[in-house]
């Protein structure tokens, strides 16, 4: 007999329908799974047979064919276990086809029949809610929190295969509903901990407000890492749309805690410099998102920037410009969102003391040149703000600063974000100044003519590229927003220019 069960799979961060067909025929006992299954999909045969046997269902020795359609799309993941098991029971006549009508199923099976969590449930739920009407989606209990973020879709759950089959037979499926919990941040770091370094603090405030990229250059122990680690405490909260996008990406990678639904804190990703380019921008046979996508709508912090492999750094060029990464393979090409602000830290030279008046640099000039050349011109040009920090003065450390606490800075950041949201309300894909196009800013950004002249002049003196020109305008717009000014004046541009490398 033949059975067809609805299910879904994720490609990139978008889901698509998969129909799981199961055919049981007379013949020598044999299992075949077709539809370009990857290793873990092929292994579902062992999980499903053991789970069925341990749940008390007799599986007669017959020829079983499972087809996952569309058959020309490569399938990965363990989520097909549940639809295959239920399809097999329907094909064997242990369950009527009406019981599963209008339902989509997704879940991994333990050998004991337990229904275990899978990745990408939020993407599947969003896709099914928008697709043809459905009675409901059956998911593992541990995925309920993320699925319940999609309110327009009815979701059901069960602890085990046996209890699911019982519920399907009696029509008493359990509605999966859970209040949305939001994970609280357990970091208690504050900008007030950092003594001195006023210009770096100011640059990070501007970066947080407008979503700009920032590079901190300074001697060892000046507080670069310390400052960057405190950035999350001043980042603005995610809007609801942004939070859903971020949660979907984390779900695909399997990074959502089972207790938590929505990710509400802006992502802050700080990968180690031994990371590969695939780890940074995404990759794999069936492409998976990398750190740049996990940092979508948040911050990617690259500490010790020049220690990262050159290939990994150069791979950042596309996402920094376009806000997304396209990974092409022979058979498919997948685009991942990657709108992050890059925060990086590095020393000025191998010994770290170049340009420091109170210390002696022991590096030869050629060494410094070689060291610095690891940061390519095109990448440096994409970083809006370059900040040079000096060593902290002993007096500043002795009397710990009465610097501003993060809460005060964050309030200013939130206010300027609100202004930006109103400004870009009708422009698709633009949420803050860093995303605005140079042309739009020149036409509607409220840039006064003396301010324009100053940027044009600086283009000559600082040898700004056309990209640098537009980046200065964006940073100046954010500085004006932080000051609550409608127009971008000369002073705002002058401050933005201070952050361009000389
Ligand atoms: N401005 C500062 N105010 C208070 N403490 C500081 C400051 N700078 C450094 N420190 C102290 O020094 C420690 C090391 O600082 P941090 O790791 O940020 O240095 P860094 O600039 O990243 O150095 P490196 O270039 O070696 O990575 C901090 O954990 C903190 O205890
Ligand atoms: Mg450091």
Short mmCIF file of C-alpha atoms and ligand atoms in Angstrom, two decimals:
data_model
loop_
_atom_site.label_atom_id
_atom_site.label_comp_id
_atom_site.label_asym_id
_atom_site.label_seq_id
_atom_site.Cartn_x
_atom_site.Cartn_y
_atom_site.Cartn_z
CA UNK A 1 0.00 0.00 0.00
CA UNK A 2 1.04 3.58 -0.54
CA UNK A 3 1.00 6.56 1.86
CA UNK A 4 1.88 10.24 1.37
CA UNK A 5 2.75 12.50 4.31
CA UNK A 6 3.42 16.22 4.19
CA UNK A 7 6.67 17.48 5.62
CA UNK A 8 9.18 20.25 4.94
CA UNK A 9 12.89 20.90 4.76
CA UNK A 10 15.11 23.95 4.99
CA UNK A 11 17.43 25.25 2.30
CA UNK A 12 19.49 28.22 3.44
CA UNK A 13 17.09 29.75 5.92
CA UNK A 14 13.96 29.24 3.84
CA UNK A 15 11.78 26.15 4.03
CA UNK A 16 10.12 24.26 1.19
CA UNK A 17 7.46 21.52 1.04
CA UNK A 18 8.57 17.92 0.95
CA UNK A 19 6.15 15.07 0.28
CA UNK A 20 7.23 11.83 1.98
CA UNK A 21 5.79 8.87 0.09
CA UNK A 22 6.08 5.39 1.53
CA UNK A 23 5.31 2.25 -0.45
CA UNK A 24 5.22 -1.23 1.08
CA UNK A 25 5.21 -4.09 -1.40
CA UNK A 26 5.63 -7.86 -1.46
CA UNK A 27 9.19 -8.93 -2.09
CA UNK A 28 12.46 -9.55 -0.38
CA UNK A 29 12.86 -7.39 2.75
CA UNK A 30 14.68 -4.28 1.60
CA UNK A 31 14.63 -0.50 2.27
CA UNK A 32 15.25 2.12 -0.37
CA UNK A 33 15.17 5.89 0.21
CA UNK A 34 15.19 8.01 -2.93
CA UNK A 35 15.12 11.79 -3.43
CA UNK A 36 18.81 12.67 -2.99
CA UNK A 37 19.04 11.77 0.72
CA UNK A 38 22.22 12.73 2.56
CA UNK A 39 23.89 10.41 5.11
CA UNK A 40 21.66 11.27 8.06
CA UNK A 41 18.49 10.85 5.96
CA UNK A 42 19.61 7.37 4.85
CA UNK A 43 20.25 6.46 8.48
CA UNK A 44 16.62 7.21 9.32
CA UNK A 45 15.89 3.64 8.24
CA UNK A 46 17.65 2.27 11.35
CA UNK A 47 16.06 4.82 13.68
CA UNK A 48 12.57 4.32 12.27
CA UNK A 49 12.61 0.50 12.38
CA UNK A 50 13.94 0.45 15.96
CA UNK A 51 11.51 3.18 17.08
CA UNK A 52 8.52 1.34 15.56
CA UNK A 53 9.53 -1.98 17.12
CA UNK A 54 10.14 -0.40 20.54
CA UNK A 55 6.82 1.43 20.37
CA UNK A 56 4.98 -1.86 19.95
CA UNK A 57 4.33 -1.84 16.20
CA UNK A 58 5.09 -4.94 14.19
CA UNK A 59 7.01 -4.19 11.02
CA UNK A 60 6.61 -7.13 8.64
CA UNK A 61 9.58 -8.03 6.46
CA UNK A 62 8.58 -6.47 3.13
CA UNK A 63 10.06 -4.25 0.47
CA UNK A 64 9.84 -0.60 1.59
CA UNK A 65 10.42 2.33 -0.76
CA UNK A 66 10.53 5.88 0.62
CA UNK A 67 10.51 8.79 -1.81
CA UNK A 68 11.18 12.38 -0.77
CA UNK A 69 9.88 14.75 -3.39
CA UNK A 70 10.90 17.08 -5.03
CA UNK A 71 13.40 14.39 -5.94
CA UNK A 72 16.02 16.68 -7.45
CA UNK A 73 16.72 18.67 -4.27
CA UNK A 74 19.33 17.33 -1.85
CA UNK A 75 17.76 16.49 1.56
CA UNK A 76 19.59 16.75 4.85
CA UNK A 77 18.66 16.55 8.52
CA UNK A 78 16.86 14.08 10.73
CA UNK A 79 13.40 15.64 10.55
CA UNK A 80 12.05 13.08 8.07
CA UNK A 81 12.12 10.25 10.69
CA UNK A 82 8.65 11.07 11.99
CA UNK A 83 6.88 11.42 8.60
CA UNK A 84 8.57 8.23 7.38
CA UNK A 85 7.48 6.27 10.48
CA UNK A 86 3.90 7.55 10.32
CA UNK A 87 3.84 7.00 6.54
CA UNK A 88 4.96 3.42 7.06
CA UNK A 89 2.15 2.83 9.59
CA UNK A 90 -0.39 4.23 7.10
CA UNK A 91 1.05 2.09 4.29
CA UNK A 92 0.83 -0.99 6.53
CA UNK A 93 -2.78 -0.18 7.38
CA UNK A 94 -2.06 0.36 11.11
CA UNK A 95 -3.29 3.96 10.80
CA UNK A 96 -5.95 5.34 8.45
CA UNK A 97 -4.98 7.97 5.88
CA UNK A 98 -7.74 10.29 7.18
CA UNK A 99 -5.97 10.54 10.56
CA UNK A 100 -3.05 12.39 9.00
CA UNK A 101 -4.95 14.41 6.42
CA UNK A 102 -4.06 18.10 6.46
CA UNK A 103 -1.15 17.56 8.83
CA UNK A 104 2.55 18.16 8.23
CA UNK A 105 5.03 16.24 10.37
CA UNK A 106 8.61 16.91 11.35
CA UNK A 107 10.84 15.31 13.98
CA UNK A 108 13.73 13.01 14.76
CA UNK A 109 13.05 9.65 16.38
CA UNK A 110 15.03 8.07 19.19
CA UNK A 111 15.39 4.29 19.10
CA UNK A 112 12.90 4.13 21.98
CA UNK A 113 10.35 6.09 19.95
CA UNK A 114 10.93 9.47 21.64
CA UNK A 115 10.35 12.50 19.38
CA UNK A 116 13.49 14.61 19.42
CA UNK A 117 14.15 18.21 18.35
CA UNK A 118 15.27 19.21 14.86
CA UNK A 119 16.74 22.38 13.34
CA UNK A 120 14.95 25.05 11.39
CA UNK A 121 11.44 24.57 12.85
CA UNK A 122 10.77 28.33 12.87
CA UNK A 123 11.54 28.58 9.13
CA UNK A 124 9.25 25.61 8.46
CA UNK A 125 6.45 27.10 10.57
CA UNK A 126 6.74 30.48 8.81
CA UNK A 127 6.68 28.76 5.42
CA UNK A 128 3.68 26.55 6.20
CA UNK A 129 1.71 29.43 7.69
CA UNK A 130 2.10 31.29 4.39
CA UNK A 131 1.47 28.22 2.18
CA UNK A 132 -1.80 26.39 1.47
CA UNK A 133 -4.11 25.93 4.46
CA UNK A 134 -3.16 23.18 6.84
CA UNK A 135 -4.85 21.51 9.81
CA UNK A 136 -1.61 21.76 11.69
CA UNK A 137 2.07 21.00 12.05
CA UNK A 138 3.24 18.19 14.35
CA UNK A 139 6.62 18.99 15.94
CA UNK A 140 8.87 17.69 18.72
CA UNK A 141 8.11 19.07 22.23
CA UNK A 142 11.52 20.80 22.42
CA UNK A 143 10.70 22.88 19.32
CA UNK A 144 7.37 24.16 20.60
CA UNK A 145 8.74 27.45 21.90
CA UNK A 146 10.11 28.59 18.54
CA UNK A 147 7.12 27.32 16.53
CA UNK A 148 4.68 29.17 18.76
CA UNK A 149 6.23 32.44 17.52
CA UNK A 150 4.18 31.91 14.36
CA UNK A 151 0.76 32.54 15.78
CA UNK A 152 -1.21 31.92 12.59
CA UNK A 153 -0.19 28.26 12.43
CA UNK A 154 -1.75 25.54 14.57
CA UNK A 155 0.95 23.28 16.05
CA UNK A 156 0.62 19.92 17.78
CA UNK A 157 3.15 17.92 19.70
CA UNK A 158 3.66 14.52 21.34
CA UNK A 159 6.39 13.07 23.53
CA UNK A 160 6.69 9.78 21.66
CA UNK A 161 5.69 7.93 18.53
CA UNK A 162 3.30 5.70 20.49
CA UNK A 163 1.47 8.63 22.07
CA UNK A 164 1.32 10.45 18.73
CA UNK A 165 -0.25 7.43 17.00
CA UNK A 166 -2.78 7.12 19.85
CA UNK A 167 -3.68 10.80 19.51
CA UNK A 168 -3.96 10.52 15.71
CA UNK A 169 -6.29 7.52 16.03
CA UNK A 170 -8.57 9.18 18.58
CA UNK A 171 -8.34 12.64 17.01
CA UNK A 172 -7.14 14.07 20.32
CA UNK A 173 -3.91 15.75 19.28
CA UNK A 174 -2.34 18.01 21.92
CA UNK A 175 -2.19 21.68 20.93
CA UNK A 176 1.33 22.93 21.50
CA UNK A 177 1.19 26.27 23.21
CA UNK A 178 3.79 27.85 25.34
CA UNK A 179 4.19 31.39 26.54
CA UNK A 180 7.10 32.98 24.75
CA UNK A 181 10.02 33.16 27.11
CA UNK A 182 12.79 35.57 26.44
CA UNK A 183 16.26 34.74 27.61
CA UNK A 184 17.66 37.40 29.90
CA UNK A 185 21.25 38.45 29.38
CA UNK A 186 23.54 37.43 32.24
CA UNK A 187 26.32 39.87 31.39
CA UNK A 188 26.95 42.54 33.98
CA UNK A 189 29.63 44.48 32.17
CA UNK A 190 29.32 48.24 31.90
CA UNK A 191 31.03 51.03 29.98
CA UNK A 192 31.66 52.77 33.30
CA UNK A 193 34.31 50.07 34.02
CA UNK A 194 36.54 51.49 31.28
CA UNK A 195 38.84 54.35 32.31
CA UNK A 196 39.70 57.02 29.76
CA UNK A 197 39.48 56.06 26.05
CA UNK A 198 36.86 58.73 25.39
CA UNK A 199 37.24 58.70 21.61
CA UNK A 200 36.87 54.91 21.41
CA UNK A 201 33.77 55.06 23.60
CA UNK A 202 32.33 57.77 21.39
CA UNK A 203 33.07 55.74 18.24
CA UNK A 204 31.35 52.66 19.67
CA UNK A 205 28.33 54.76 20.62
CA UNK A 206 28.12 56.03 17.03
CA UNK A 207 28.62 52.49 15.69
CA UNK A 208 25.81 51.16 17.91
CA UNK A 209 23.48 54.00 16.96
CA UNK A 210 23.93 53.84 13.20
CA UNK A 211 25.07 50.24 12.66
CA UNK A 212 28.51 51.29 11.41
CA UNK A 213 31.77 49.35 11.24
CA UNK A 214 34.60 50.34 13.56
CA UNK A 215 38.26 49.37 13.92
CA UNK A 216 40.09 49.91 17.22
CA UNK A 217 43.88 50.17 16.94
CA UNK A 218 46.06 50.41 20.04
CA UNK A 219 48.84 48.99 22.21
CA UNK A 220 48.35 45.83 24.31
CA UNK A 221 46.26 46.32 27.43
CA UNK A 222 44.69 49.60 26.31
CA UNK A 223 41.20 48.18 26.69
CA UNK A 224 40.22 47.34 23.09
CA UNK A 225 38.80 43.90 23.91
CA UNK A 226 37.31 45.28 27.11
CA UNK A 227 35.48 48.04 25.21
CA UNK A 228 34.19 45.75 22.47
CA UNK A 229 32.89 43.22 25.02
CA UNK A 230 30.83 46.00 26.55
CA UNK A 231 29.19 46.92 23.27
CA UNK A 232 26.15 44.62 23.80
CA UNK A 233 25.25 46.71 26.85
CA UNK A 234 24.56 49.75 24.63
CA UNK A 235 23.08 48.07 21.56
CA UNK A 236 19.45 48.93 20.81
CA UNK A 237 16.81 46.22 21.32
CA UNK A 238 15.71 44.22 18.27
CA UNK A 239 12.41 45.12 16.67
CA UNK A 240 9.86 42.29 16.34
CA UNK A 241 10.65 41.66 12.65
CA UNK A 242 14.37 41.67 13.28
CA UNK A 243 13.97 39.29 16.22
CA UNK A 244 12.05 36.78 14.05
CA UNK A 245 14.75 36.89 11.35
CA UNK A 246 17.53 36.40 13.89
CA UNK A 247 15.66 33.55 15.61
CA UNK A 248 15.11 31.77 12.27
CA UNK A 249 18.84 31.84 11.51
CA UNK A 250 19.75 30.58 14.99
CA UNK A 251 17.15 27.83 14.63
CA UNK A 252 18.61 26.60 11.33
CA UNK A 253 22.04 26.32 12.93
CA UNK A 254 20.58 24.64 16.02
CA UNK A 255 21.64 27.38 18.43
CA UNK A 256 18.26 28.10 20.02
CA UNK A 257 18.03 27.01 23.66
CA UNK A 258 15.10 24.57 24.02
CA UNK A 259 13.57 26.77 26.72
CA UNK A 260 13.72 29.97 24.74
CA UNK A 261 11.54 31.15 21.93
CA UNK A 262 12.40 34.51 20.50
CA UNK A 263 15.95 35.87 20.50
CA UNK A 264 15.51 39.41 21.78
CA UNK A 265 19.08 40.55 22.38
CA UNK A 266 21.03 41.80 19.38
CA UNK A 267 23.51 39.11 18.36
CA UNK A 268 27.14 39.67 19.36
CA UNK A 269 29.42 37.10 17.73
CA UNK A 270 33.11 36.96 18.56
CA UNK A 271 34.71 34.05 16.67
CA UNK A 272 38.31 33.06 17.40
CA UNK A 273 40.89 34.00 14.76
CA UNK A 274 41.53 30.35 13.86
CA UNK A 275 38.15 30.29 12.08
CA UNK A 276 38.02 29.20 8.42
CA UNK A 277 36.36 31.27 5.72
CA UNK A 278 33.53 28.72 5.54
CA UNK A 279 32.97 29.13 9.27
CA UNK A 280 32.96 32.90 8.92
CA UNK A 281 30.75 33.43 5.88
CA UNK A 282 29.02 30.04 5.65
CA UNK A 283 29.54 26.97 3.52
CA UNK A 284 29.36 23.20 3.36
CA UNK A 285 27.98 20.77 0.78
CA UNK A 286 24.46 21.85 1.70
CA UNK A 287 25.37 25.44 2.66
CA UNK A 288 24.89 26.48 6.26
CA UNK A 289 25.07 30.01 7.61
CA UNK A 290 28.37 31.25 9.05
CA UNK A 291 29.23 33.76 11.76
CA UNK A 292 28.35 36.75 9.55
CA UNK A 293 24.78 35.46 9.29
CA UNK A 294 24.59 34.59 12.98
CA UNK A 295 25.57 38.24 13.55
CA UNK A 296 22.70 39.42 11.29
CA UNK A 297 21.17 42.62 12.78
CA UNK A 298 23.92 42.58 15.40
CA UNK A 299 27.67 42.80 15.82
CA UNK A 300 30.52 40.67 14.49
CA UNK A 301 33.56 41.29 16.69
CA UNK A 302 36.91 40.23 15.24
CA UNK A 303 39.54 40.56 17.96
CA UNK A 304 43.18 40.50 16.78
CA UNK A 305 41.94 41.22 13.25
CA UNK A 306 45.26 40.65 11.52
CA UNK A 307 45.58 37.12 12.92
CA UNK A 308 42.56 35.98 10.90
CA UNK A 309 43.40 34.09 7.68
CA UNK A 310 43.60 36.50 4.77
CA UNK A 311 41.07 34.45 2.79
CA UNK A 312 38.55 34.70 5.64
CA UNK A 313 38.96 38.48 5.88
CA UNK A 314 38.60 38.98 2.14
CA UNK A 315 35.44 36.84 2.19
CA UNK A 316 33.89 39.58 4.35
CA UNK A 317 33.95 42.04 1.46
CA UNK A 318 30.73 40.88 -0.17
CA UNK A 319 28.57 40.76 2.99
CA UNK A 320 29.97 44.10 4.22
CA UNK A 321 28.81 45.71 1.00
CA UNK A 322 25.57 43.83 0.21
CA UNK A 323 24.31 42.71 3.61
CA UNK A 324 24.06 39.12 2.39
CA UNK A 325 26.22 36.19 1.38
CA UNK A 326 25.57 34.11 -1.70
CA UNK A 327 27.10 30.64 -1.55
CA UNK A 328 27.12 28.88 -4.90
CA UNK A 329 27.62 25.16 -5.33
CA UNK A 330 27.52 23.16 -8.55
CA UNK A 331 23.90 22.15 -8.00
CA UNK A 332 22.51 25.02 -5.98
CA UNK A 333 23.08 28.54 -4.77
CA UNK A 334 21.88 29.82 -1.42
CA UNK A 335 21.69 33.38 -0.11
CA UNK A 336 21.97 34.09 3.62
CA UNK A 337 21.19 37.45 5.19
CA UNK A 338 24.28 39.04 6.77
CA UNK A 339 23.65 42.66 7.79
CA UNK A 340 25.99 43.04 10.70
CA UNK A 341 28.20 45.79 11.97
CA UNK A 342 31.84 44.82 12.04
CA UNK A 343 33.84 45.76 15.12
CA UNK A 344 37.52 44.84 14.95
CA UNK A 345 40.56 45.30 17.16
CA UNK A 346 44.26 45.15 16.35
CA UNK A 347 47.68 46.34 17.49
CA UNK A 348 49.51 48.98 15.43
CA UNK A 349 52.59 46.73 14.96
CA UNK A 350 53.86 43.26 16.03
CA UNK A 351 55.24 44.56 19.37
CA UNK A 352 52.17 46.73 19.79
CA UNK A 353 53.87 49.99 20.75
CA UNK A 354 54.20 51.88 17.46
CA UNK A 355 53.14 55.52 17.77
CA UNK A 356 52.99 55.31 21.58
CA UNK A 357 54.84 58.33 23.05
CA UNK A 358 55.59 56.66 26.40
CA UNK A 359 56.84 53.33 25.04
CA UNK A 360 59.53 52.09 22.68
CA UNK A 361 58.60 50.21 19.55
CA UNK A 362 61.10 47.47 18.76
CA UNK A 363 59.82 46.66 15.28
CA UNK A 364 61.71 47.38 12.08
CA UNK A 365 59.84 49.56 9.61
CA UNK A 366 59.65 46.69 7.12
CA UNK A 367 58.05 44.51 9.81
CA UNK A 368 55.41 47.14 10.50
CA UNK A 369 54.68 47.51 6.80
CA UNK A 370 54.36 43.75 6.35
CA UNK A 371 52.13 43.50 9.45
CA UNK A 372 49.85 46.32 8.35
CA UNK A 373 49.58 44.98 4.81
CA UNK A 374 47.60 42.05 6.17
CA UNK A 375 44.66 44.46 6.31
CA UNK A 376 43.86 44.92 2.64
CA UNK A 377 42.94 48.34 1.26
CA UNK A 378 39.47 47.25 0.10
CA UNK A 379 38.60 45.87 3.55
CA UNK A 380 39.97 48.95 5.36
CA UNK A 381 37.91 51.14 3.01
CA UNK A 382 34.74 49.31 4.08
CA UNK A 383 35.32 50.15 7.76
CA UNK A 384 33.57 53.45 8.50
CA UNK A 385 35.51 54.42 11.59
CA UNK A 386 39.19 53.87 12.45
CA UNK A 387 40.03 54.77 16.04
CA UNK A 388 43.51 54.93 17.53
CA UNK A 389 43.68 54.34 21.28
CA UNK A 390 46.61 55.29 23.48
CA UNK A 391 47.82 53.45 26.59
CA UNK A 392 45.77 54.28 29.69
CA UNK A 393 47.35 56.89 31.94
CA UNK A 394 48.13 55.64 35.49
CA UNK A 395 46.17 58.52 36.99
CA UNK A 396 43.05 57.48 35.07
CA UNK A 397 43.33 53.94 36.47
CA UNK A 398 44.05 55.04 40.02
CA UNK A 399 40.86 57.04 40.18
CA UNK A 400 38.44 54.75 38.41
CA UNK A 401 36.44 56.80 36.02
CA UNK A 402 33.15 58.30 36.82
CA UNK A 403 32.46 57.58 33.15
CA UNK A 404 28.95 57.28 31.83
CA UNK A 405 27.16 54.02 32.61
CA UNK A 406 25.94 51.90 29.70
CA UNK A 407 22.28 52.62 30.49
CA UNK A 408 22.71 56.35 29.77
CA UNK A 409 24.54 55.72 26.50
CA UNK A 410 21.99 53.11 25.49
CA UNK A 411 19.13 55.57 26.00
CA UNK A 412 20.77 57.94 23.47
CA UNK A 413 21.35 55.07 21.06
CA UNK A 414 17.70 53.97 21.27
CA UNK A 415 16.51 57.52 20.66
CA UNK A 416 18.62 57.90 17.54
CA UNK A 417 17.48 54.48 16.28
CA UNK A 418 13.87 55.60 16.67
CA UNK A 419 14.65 58.66 14.50
CA UNK A 420 16.26 56.38 11.89
CA UNK A 421 13.31 53.98 11.89
CA UNK A 422 10.95 56.88 11.16
CA UNK A 423 13.28 58.18 8.43
CA UNK A 424 13.53 54.84 6.63
CA UNK A 425 9.99 53.58 7.36
CA UNK A 426 9.11 53.46 3.68
CA UNK A 427 12.42 52.23 2.30
CA UNK A 428 12.59 48.45 2.03
CA UNK A 429 15.57 46.72 3.64
CA UNK A 430 16.93 49.91 5.24
CA UNK A 431 16.71 50.19 9.00
CA UNK A 432 19.56 52.41 10.02
CA UNK A 433 21.94 54.97 8.52
CA UNK A 434 24.61 52.37 7.72
CA UNK A 435 22.21 50.71 5.21
CA UNK A 436 21.17 53.91 3.42
CA UNK A 437 22.48 54.48 -0.08
CA UNK A 438 24.78 57.45 -0.67
CA UNK A 439 22.46 58.81 -3.33
CA UNK A 440 19.48 58.74 -1.00
CA UNK A 441 21.41 60.49 1.75
CA UNK A 442 22.57 63.25 -0.59
CA UNK A 443 19.02 63.81 -1.82
CA UNK A 444 17.02 63.40 1.42
CA UNK A 445 19.55 63.20 4.27
CA UNK A 446 19.31 66.88 5.24
CA UNK A 447 22.99 67.52 4.54
CA UNK A 448 23.69 71.28 4.54
CA UNK A 449 25.79 72.74 1.73
CA UNK A 450 28.81 73.76 3.90
CA UNK A 451 28.86 70.16 5.16
CA UNK A 452 28.85 68.85 1.58
CA UNK A 453 31.71 71.16 0.68
CA UNK A 454 33.72 69.92 3.64
CA UNK A 455 33.36 66.28 2.52
CA UNK A 456 34.31 67.20 -1.04
CA UNK A 457 37.40 69.02 0.22
CA UNK A 458 38.32 66.06 2.43
CA UNK A 459 38.04 63.77 -0.57
CA UNK A 460 41.10 65.56 -1.92
CA UNK A 461 43.11 65.90 1.28
CA UNK A 462 42.32 62.47 2.79
CA UNK A 463 42.29 60.76 -0.62
CA UNK A 464 38.81 59.38 0.11
CA UNK A 465 37.37 56.82 -2.29
CA UNK A 466 33.82 57.24 -3.58
CA UNK A 467 32.83 54.61 -1.03
CA UNK A 468 34.66 56.52 1.70
CA UNK A 469 32.76 59.67 0.66
CA UNK A 470 29.39 57.98 1.17
CA UNK A 471 30.54 56.30 4.39
CA UNK A 472 31.50 59.68 5.86
CA UNK A 473 28.02 60.98 5.01
CA UNK A 474 26.39 58.01 6.76
CA UNK A 475 28.47 58.41 9.92
CA UNK A 476 27.84 62.18 9.92
CA UNK A 477 24.08 61.49 9.64
CA UNK A 478 24.29 59.25 12.74
CA UNK A 479 26.28 61.88 14.65
CA UNK A 480 23.59 64.44 13.81
CA UNK A 481 20.88 62.00 14.93
CA UNK A 482 22.65 61.43 18.26
CA UNK A 483 22.69 65.21 18.70
CA UNK A 484 18.98 65.34 17.85
CA UNK A 485 19.68 67.54 14.83
CA UNK A 486 17.41 67.47 11.76
CA UNK A 487 20.22 68.60 9.48
CA UNK A 488 23.79 67.39 9.06
CA UNK A 489 26.01 70.39 9.78
CA UNK A 490 29.71 71.01 9.22
CA UNK A 491 30.59 69.97 12.80
CA UNK A 492 28.95 66.57 12.32
CA UNK A 493 30.92 65.96 9.12
CA UNK A 494 34.13 67.17 10.81
CA UNK A 495 33.70 64.59 13.58
CA UNK A 496 32.98 61.83 11.04
CA UNK A 497 36.13 62.76 9.10
CA UNK A 498 38.24 62.38 12.24
CA UNK A 499 37.49 58.65 12.08
CA UNK A 500 38.80 58.17 8.52
CA UNK A 501 42.30 56.70 8.28
CA UNK A 502 45.02 59.09 7.20
N1 LIG B 1 40.86 51.67 29.82
C1 LIG B 1 40.88 50.74 30.79
N2 LIG B 1 40.20 50.92 31.93
C2 LIG B 1 40.22 49.98 32.90
N3 LIG B 1 40.86 48.81 32.81
C3 LIG B 1 41.56 48.57 31.70
C4 LIG B 1 41.60 49.51 30.63
N4 LIG B 1 42.36 49.00 29.65
C5 LIG B 1 42.77 47.79 30.07
N5 LIG B 1 42.29 47.52 31.29
C6 LIG B 1 42.55 46.30 32.05
O1 LIG B 1 43.45 45.49 31.29
C7 LIG B 1 42.84 44.27 30.91
C8 LIG B 1 43.22 43.93 29.49
O2 LIG B 1 42.62 44.83 28.58
P1 LIG B 1 42.19 44.39 27.12
O3 LIG B 1 42.16 42.92 27.02
O4 LIG B 1 40.96 45.09 26.74
O5 LIG B 1 43.41 44.94 26.28
P2 LIG B 1 43.58 44.98 24.71
O6 LIG B 1 43.66 46.40 24.30
O7 LIG B 1 42.55 44.15 24.09
O8 LIG B 1 45.03 44.33 24.55
P3 LIG B 1 45.61 43.36 23.41
O9 LIG B 1 46.05 44.25 22.28
O10 LIG B 1 46.79 42.70 24.06
O11 LIG B 1 44.55 42.41 23.04
C9 LIG B 1 41.37 44.49 31.10
O12 LIG B 1 40.69 43.30 31.39
C10 LIG B 1 41.33 45.46 32.25
O13 LIG B 1 41.45 44.77 33.46
MG1 LIG B 2 42.58 42.35 23.12
#
